XYZ file of C-alpha atoms in Angstrom:
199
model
C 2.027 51.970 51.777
C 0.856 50.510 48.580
C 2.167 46.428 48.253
C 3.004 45.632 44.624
C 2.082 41.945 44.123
C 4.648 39.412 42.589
C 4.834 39.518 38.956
C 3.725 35.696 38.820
C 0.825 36.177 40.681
C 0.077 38.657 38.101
C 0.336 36.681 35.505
C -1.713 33.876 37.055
C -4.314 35.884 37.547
C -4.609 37.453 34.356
C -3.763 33.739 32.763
C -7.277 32.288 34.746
C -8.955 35.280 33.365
C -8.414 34.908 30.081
C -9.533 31.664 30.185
C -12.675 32.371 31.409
C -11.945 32.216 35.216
C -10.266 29.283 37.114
C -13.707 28.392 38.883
C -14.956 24.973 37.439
C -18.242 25.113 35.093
C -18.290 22.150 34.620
C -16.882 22.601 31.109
C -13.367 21.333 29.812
C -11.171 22.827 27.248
C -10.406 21.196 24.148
C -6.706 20.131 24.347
C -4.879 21.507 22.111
C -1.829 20.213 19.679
C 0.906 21.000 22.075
C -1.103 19.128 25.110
C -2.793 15.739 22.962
C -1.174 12.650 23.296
C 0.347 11.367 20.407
C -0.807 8.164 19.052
C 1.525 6.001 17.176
C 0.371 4.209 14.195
C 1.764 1.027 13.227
C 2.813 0.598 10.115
C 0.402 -1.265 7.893
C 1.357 -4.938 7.924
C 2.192 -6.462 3.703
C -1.432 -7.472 2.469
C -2.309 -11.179 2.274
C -2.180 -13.225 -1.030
C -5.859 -11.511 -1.616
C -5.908 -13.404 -5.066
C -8.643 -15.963 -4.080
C -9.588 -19.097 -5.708
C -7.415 -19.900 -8.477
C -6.509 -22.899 -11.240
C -2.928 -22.865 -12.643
C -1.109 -25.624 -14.527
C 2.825 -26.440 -15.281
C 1.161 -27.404 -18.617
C -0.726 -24.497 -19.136
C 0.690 -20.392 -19.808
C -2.337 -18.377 -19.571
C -3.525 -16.794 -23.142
C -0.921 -18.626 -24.493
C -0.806 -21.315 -27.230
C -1.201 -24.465 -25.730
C 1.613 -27.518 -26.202
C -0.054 -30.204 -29.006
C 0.580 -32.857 -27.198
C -2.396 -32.185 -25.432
C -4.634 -32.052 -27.772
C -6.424 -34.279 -31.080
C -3.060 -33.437 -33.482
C -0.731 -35.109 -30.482
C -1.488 -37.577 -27.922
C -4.858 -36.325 -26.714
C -3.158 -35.952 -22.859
C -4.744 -33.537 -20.562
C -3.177 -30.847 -18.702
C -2.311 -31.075 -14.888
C -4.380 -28.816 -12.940
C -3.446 -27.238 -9.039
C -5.889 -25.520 -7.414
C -5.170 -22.986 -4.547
C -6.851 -20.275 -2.306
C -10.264 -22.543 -2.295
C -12.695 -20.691 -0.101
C -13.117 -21.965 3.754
C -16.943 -22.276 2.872
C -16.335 -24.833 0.010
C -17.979 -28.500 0.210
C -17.177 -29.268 -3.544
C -15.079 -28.108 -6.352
C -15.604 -28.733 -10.263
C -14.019 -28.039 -12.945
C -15.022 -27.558 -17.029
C -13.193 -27.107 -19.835
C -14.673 -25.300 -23.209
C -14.293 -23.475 -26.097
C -14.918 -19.934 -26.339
C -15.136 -19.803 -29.994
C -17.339 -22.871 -30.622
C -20.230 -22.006 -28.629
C -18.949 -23.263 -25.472
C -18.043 -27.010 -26.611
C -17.404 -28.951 -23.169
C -14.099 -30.568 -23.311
C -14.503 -31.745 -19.714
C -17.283 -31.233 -16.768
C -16.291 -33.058 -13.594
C -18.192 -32.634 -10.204
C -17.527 -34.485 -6.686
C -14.448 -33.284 -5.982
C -12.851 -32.868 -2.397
C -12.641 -29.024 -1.447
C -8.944 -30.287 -0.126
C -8.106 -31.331 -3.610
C -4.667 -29.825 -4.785
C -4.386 -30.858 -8.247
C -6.353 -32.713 -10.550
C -5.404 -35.335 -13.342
C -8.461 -34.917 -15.544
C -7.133 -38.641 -16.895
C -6.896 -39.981 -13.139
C -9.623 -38.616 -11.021
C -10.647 -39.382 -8.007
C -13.123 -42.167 -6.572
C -15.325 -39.225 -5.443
C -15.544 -37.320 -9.012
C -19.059 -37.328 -10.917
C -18.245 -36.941 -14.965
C -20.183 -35.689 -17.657
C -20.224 -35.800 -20.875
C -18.085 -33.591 -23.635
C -20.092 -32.376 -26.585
C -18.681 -35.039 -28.577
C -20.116 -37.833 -26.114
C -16.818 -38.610 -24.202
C -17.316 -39.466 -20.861
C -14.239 -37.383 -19.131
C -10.970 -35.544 -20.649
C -11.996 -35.073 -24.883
C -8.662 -32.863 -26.255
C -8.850 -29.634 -28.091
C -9.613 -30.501 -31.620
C -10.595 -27.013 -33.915
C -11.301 -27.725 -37.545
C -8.583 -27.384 -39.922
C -8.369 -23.832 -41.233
C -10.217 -21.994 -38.373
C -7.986 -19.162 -36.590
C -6.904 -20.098 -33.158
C -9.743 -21.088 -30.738
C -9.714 -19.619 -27.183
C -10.584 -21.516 -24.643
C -11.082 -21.709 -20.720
C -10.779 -23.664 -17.844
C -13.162 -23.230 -15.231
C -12.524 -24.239 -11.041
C -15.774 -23.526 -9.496
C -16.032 -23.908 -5.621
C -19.738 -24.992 -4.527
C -20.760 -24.202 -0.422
C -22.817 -27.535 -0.654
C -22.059 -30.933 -2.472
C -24.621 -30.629 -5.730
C -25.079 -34.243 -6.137
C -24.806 -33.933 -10.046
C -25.699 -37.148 -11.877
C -22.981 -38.930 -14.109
C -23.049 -38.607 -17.139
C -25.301 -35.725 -17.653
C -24.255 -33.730 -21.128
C -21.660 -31.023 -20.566
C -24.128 -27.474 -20.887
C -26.436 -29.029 -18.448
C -23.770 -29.654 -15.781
C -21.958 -26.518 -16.654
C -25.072 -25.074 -15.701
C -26.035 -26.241 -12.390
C -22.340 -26.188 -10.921
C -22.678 -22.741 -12.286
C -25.810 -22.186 -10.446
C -24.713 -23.556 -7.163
C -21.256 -22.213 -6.996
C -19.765 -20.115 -4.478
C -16.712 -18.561 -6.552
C -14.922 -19.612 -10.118
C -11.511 -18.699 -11.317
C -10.090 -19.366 -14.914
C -7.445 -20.040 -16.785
C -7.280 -19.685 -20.752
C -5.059 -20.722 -23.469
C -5.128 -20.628 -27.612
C -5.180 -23.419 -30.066
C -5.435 -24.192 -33.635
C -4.896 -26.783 -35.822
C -1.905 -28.444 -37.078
C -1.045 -27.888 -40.350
Protein backbone atom coordinates (compact mmCIF):
# COMPACT_ATOMS: atom_id res chain seq x y z
CA UNK A 1 0.00 0.00 0.00
CA UNK A 2 1.39 3.20 -1.26
CA UNK A 3 1.60 6.07 1.92
CA UNK A 4 0.85 9.55 0.57
CA UNK A 5 3.00 11.96 2.64
CA UNK A 6 1.40 15.09 4.38
CA UNK A 7 0.94 17.94 2.16
CA UNK A 8 3.33 20.11 4.49
CA UNK A 9 5.99 17.87 4.33
CA UNK A 10 5.62 18.33 0.72
CA UNK A 11 5.90 21.59 0.66
CA UNK A 12 8.92 21.67 2.97
CA UNK A 13 10.66 19.67 0.97
CA UNK A 14 10.15 21.22 -2.20
CA UNK A 15 10.57 24.81 -0.20
CA UNK A 16 14.51 23.51 0.91
CA UNK A 17 14.90 22.57 -2.64
CA UNK A 18 14.30 25.47 -4.19
CA UNK A 19 16.51 27.11 -2.13
CA UNK A 20 19.27 25.21 -2.92
CA UNK A 21 18.91 22.41 -0.26
CA UNK A 22 18.53 22.91 3.56
CA UNK A 23 22.18 21.46 4.17
CA UNK A 24 24.46 24.41 5.37
CA UNK A 25 27.31 25.64 2.77
CA UNK A 26 28.38 27.74 4.62
CA UNK A 27 26.66 30.49 2.62
CA UNK A 28 23.75 32.85 3.89
CA UNK A 29 20.99 34.36 1.96
CA UNK A 30 20.64 37.90 1.51
CA UNK A 31 17.59 38.99 3.60
CA UNK A 32 15.24 40.25 1.84
CA UNK A 33 12.69 43.44 2.29
CA UNK A 34 10.03 41.54 4.06
CA UNK A 35 12.78 39.90 6.61
CA UNK A 36 15.42 43.32 7.22
CA UNK A 37 15.04 45.14 10.18
CA UNK A 38 13.88 48.43 9.85
CA UNK A 39 16.00 51.20 10.98
CA UNK A 40 14.47 54.34 12.17
CA UNK A 41 15.98 57.56 11.28
CA UNK A 42 15.75 60.43 13.45
CA UNK A 43 14.71 63.32 12.22
CA UNK A 44 17.46 65.78 11.43
CA UNK A 45 17.89 68.07 14.43
CA UNK A 46 17.36 72.45 13.24
CA UNK A 47 21.01 73.42 12.05
CA UNK A 48 23.14 75.61 14.33
CA UNK A 49 23.52 79.45 13.85
CA UNK A 50 26.29 78.29 11.06
CA UNK A 51 26.77 82.13 10.32
CA UNK A 52 30.30 82.40 11.89
CA UNK A 53 32.19 85.37 12.87
CA UNK A 54 30.26 88.40 12.47
CA UNK A 55 30.29 92.50 13.27
CA UNK A 56 26.85 94.18 13.55
CA UNK A 57 26.01 97.60 15.00
CA UNK A 58 22.58 99.33 16.41
CA UNK A 59 24.24 102.26 14.54
CA UNK A 60 24.92 100.65 11.51
CA UNK A 61 22.09 99.00 8.58
CA UNK A 62 24.20 97.12 6.28
CA UNK A 63 24.49 98.82 2.58
CA UNK A 64 22.63 101.40 3.93
CA UNK A 65 23.29 105.17 4.26
CA UNK A 66 24.89 105.77 7.32
CA UNK A 67 23.33 108.41 10.16
CA UNK A 68 25.64 111.93 9.87
CA UNK A 69 26.13 112.16 13.10
CA UNK A 70 28.78 109.88 12.72
CA UNK A 71 30.66 111.28 10.47
CA UNK A 72 32.89 114.91 9.50
CA UNK A 73 29.29 116.87 8.52
CA UNK A 74 27.92 115.87 12.31
CA UNK A 75 29.69 115.17 15.41
CA UNK A 76 32.47 112.92 14.14
CA UNK A 77 31.02 109.93 16.76
CA UNK A 78 31.80 106.43 15.89
CA UNK A 79 29.51 103.63 15.58
CA UNK A 80 29.05 100.89 18.34
CA UNK A 81 30.31 97.68 17.22
CA UNK A 82 29.15 93.82 18.74
CA UNK A 83 30.92 91.11 17.69
CA UNK A 84 29.55 87.48 17.83
CA UNK A 85 30.30 83.83 16.68
CA UNK A 86 34.29 84.58 17.22
CA UNK A 87 36.05 81.36 16.42
CA UNK A 88 37.16 78.98 19.55
CA UNK A 89 40.78 79.23 18.00
CA UNK A 90 40.92 83.10 18.31
CA UNK A 91 43.78 84.83 20.56
CA UNK A 92 43.04 88.38 19.10
CA UNK A 93 40.48 90.27 17.23
CA UNK A 94 40.92 93.65 15.14
CA UNK A 95 39.00 95.62 13.52
CA UNK A 96 39.48 98.41 10.37
CA UNK A 97 37.42 100.66 8.93
CA UNK A 98 37.91 102.03 5.09
CA UNK A 99 36.70 103.30 2.14
CA UNK A 100 36.00 101.31 -0.78
CA UNK A 101 35.90 104.08 -3.17
CA UNK A 102 39.01 106.02 -2.04
CA UNK A 103 41.53 103.45 -2.39
CA UNK A 104 41.01 101.91 0.85
CA UNK A 105 41.42 105.16 3.17
CA UNK A 106 41.76 103.69 6.88
CA UNK A 107 39.25 105.30 9.04
CA UNK A 108 40.30 103.08 11.94
CA UNK A 109 42.92 99.99 12.46
CA UNK A 110 42.87 98.71 16.03
CA UNK A 111 44.73 95.46 17.17
CA UNK A 112 45.01 93.88 20.86
CA UNK A 113 41.77 93.13 21.42
CA UNK A 114 40.38 90.31 23.81
CA UNK A 115 38.88 87.33 21.67
CA UNK A 116 35.98 87.64 24.58
CA UNK A 117 35.33 91.15 23.50
CA UNK A 118 31.51 91.77 22.81
CA UNK A 119 31.37 95.16 21.54
CA UNK A 120 33.70 97.75 20.85
CA UNK A 121 33.56 101.66 21.37
CA UNK A 122 36.10 102.65 18.74
CA UNK A 123 36.10 106.13 21.05
CA UNK A 124 36.63 103.99 24.38
CA UNK A 125 38.83 101.05 23.79
CA UNK A 126 40.27 98.95 25.84
CA UNK A 127 43.67 99.04 27.93
CA UNK A 128 44.75 96.05 25.77
CA UNK A 129 44.02 97.72 22.15
CA UNK A 130 47.16 98.65 19.86
CA UNK A 131 45.98 101.76 17.38
CA UNK A 132 47.15 102.83 14.21
CA UNK A 133 47.00 105.43 12.32
CA UNK A 134 44.02 106.67 9.74
CA UNK A 135 45.25 107.96 6.42
CA UNK A 136 44.75 111.34 7.60
CA UNK A 137 47.26 110.79 10.65
CA UNK A 138 44.60 110.29 13.45
CA UNK A 139 45.60 108.06 15.93
CA UNK A 140 42.11 105.98 16.47
CA UNK A 141 38.31 106.64 15.28
CA UNK A 142 38.80 109.55 12.03
CA UNK A 143 34.80 109.88 10.68
CA UNK A 144 33.70 109.41 7.16
CA UNK A 145 34.47 112.58 5.40
CA UNK A 146 33.97 112.18 1.15
CA UNK A 147 34.63 115.36 -0.76
CA UNK A 148 31.81 117.49 -1.57
CA UNK A 149 30.25 116.47 -4.87
CA UNK A 150 31.52 112.82 -5.07
CA UNK A 151 28.55 110.12 -5.32
CA UNK A 152 28.12 108.13 -2.20
CA UNK A 153 31.29 106.33 -0.94
CA UNK A 154 30.98 102.65 0.17
CA UNK A 155 32.65 101.61 2.80
CA UNK A 156 33.46 98.54 5.16
CA UNK A 157 34.08 97.46 8.43
CA UNK A 158 36.33 94.75 8.93
CA UNK A 159 36.39 92.13 12.41
CA UNK A 160 39.27 89.95 11.78
CA UNK A 161 39.92 87.06 14.32
CA UNK A 162 43.83 86.22 14.57
CA UNK A 163 44.79 82.33 16.16
CA UNK A 164 47.88 84.14 17.77
CA UNK A 165 48.26 87.70 19.37
CA UNK A 166 50.31 89.68 16.35
CA UNK A 167 52.00 92.05 18.57
CA UNK A 168 51.36 95.00 16.06
CA UNK A 169 53.21 98.20 16.99
CA UNK A 170 51.16 101.46 17.81
CA UNK A 171 50.90 103.66 15.71
CA UNK A 172 51.93 102.00 12.58
CA UNK A 173 50.00 103.75 9.36
CA UNK A 174 46.65 102.14 8.58
CA UNK A 175 47.66 99.90 5.01
CA UNK A 176 50.53 98.50 6.87
CA UNK A 177 48.46 97.20 9.81
CA UNK A 178 45.59 96.34 7.59
CA UNK A 179 48.04 94.22 6.11
CA UNK A 180 49.59 92.13 8.66
CA UNK A 181 46.23 91.55 10.71
CA UNK A 182 45.22 90.55 7.27
CA UNK A 183 48.07 88.24 6.97
CA UNK A 184 47.77 86.63 10.31
CA UNK A 185 44.08 86.29 10.56
CA UNK A 186 42.12 83.31 11.05
CA UNK A 187 38.57 84.54 9.66
CA UNK A 188 37.03 88.28 8.84
CA UNK A 189 33.44 89.26 8.55
CA UNK A 190 32.11 92.73 7.31
CA UNK A 191 29.75 95.05 7.52
CA UNK A 192 29.19 98.01 4.91
CA UNK A 193 27.30 101.14 4.73
CA UNK A 194 27.04 104.35 2.12
CA UNK A 195 27.92 107.92 2.64
CA UNK A 196 28.18 111.16 0.95
CA UNK A 197 28.45 114.50 1.68
CA UNK A 198 26.17 116.97 3.09
CA UNK A 199 24.94 119.38 0.98
Amino acid sequence: MLLRRPRALGLLVAACIGLAGCNDDGRTLEPTSATMPVTEVPATAPAEDGLGLRVTSPDVVDASVLDPVFTCDGVGRAPLLVFSGIPPAAAELAVAVVDLDANDFVHLVVAGLPSTTAQLDPMQLPDTAVVGRSDSDALGWDPPCPPPGDAAHRYEIRLYAMAEPIGLAPGLPGNEAIALIEAAAIDVARLGFTYAAAG
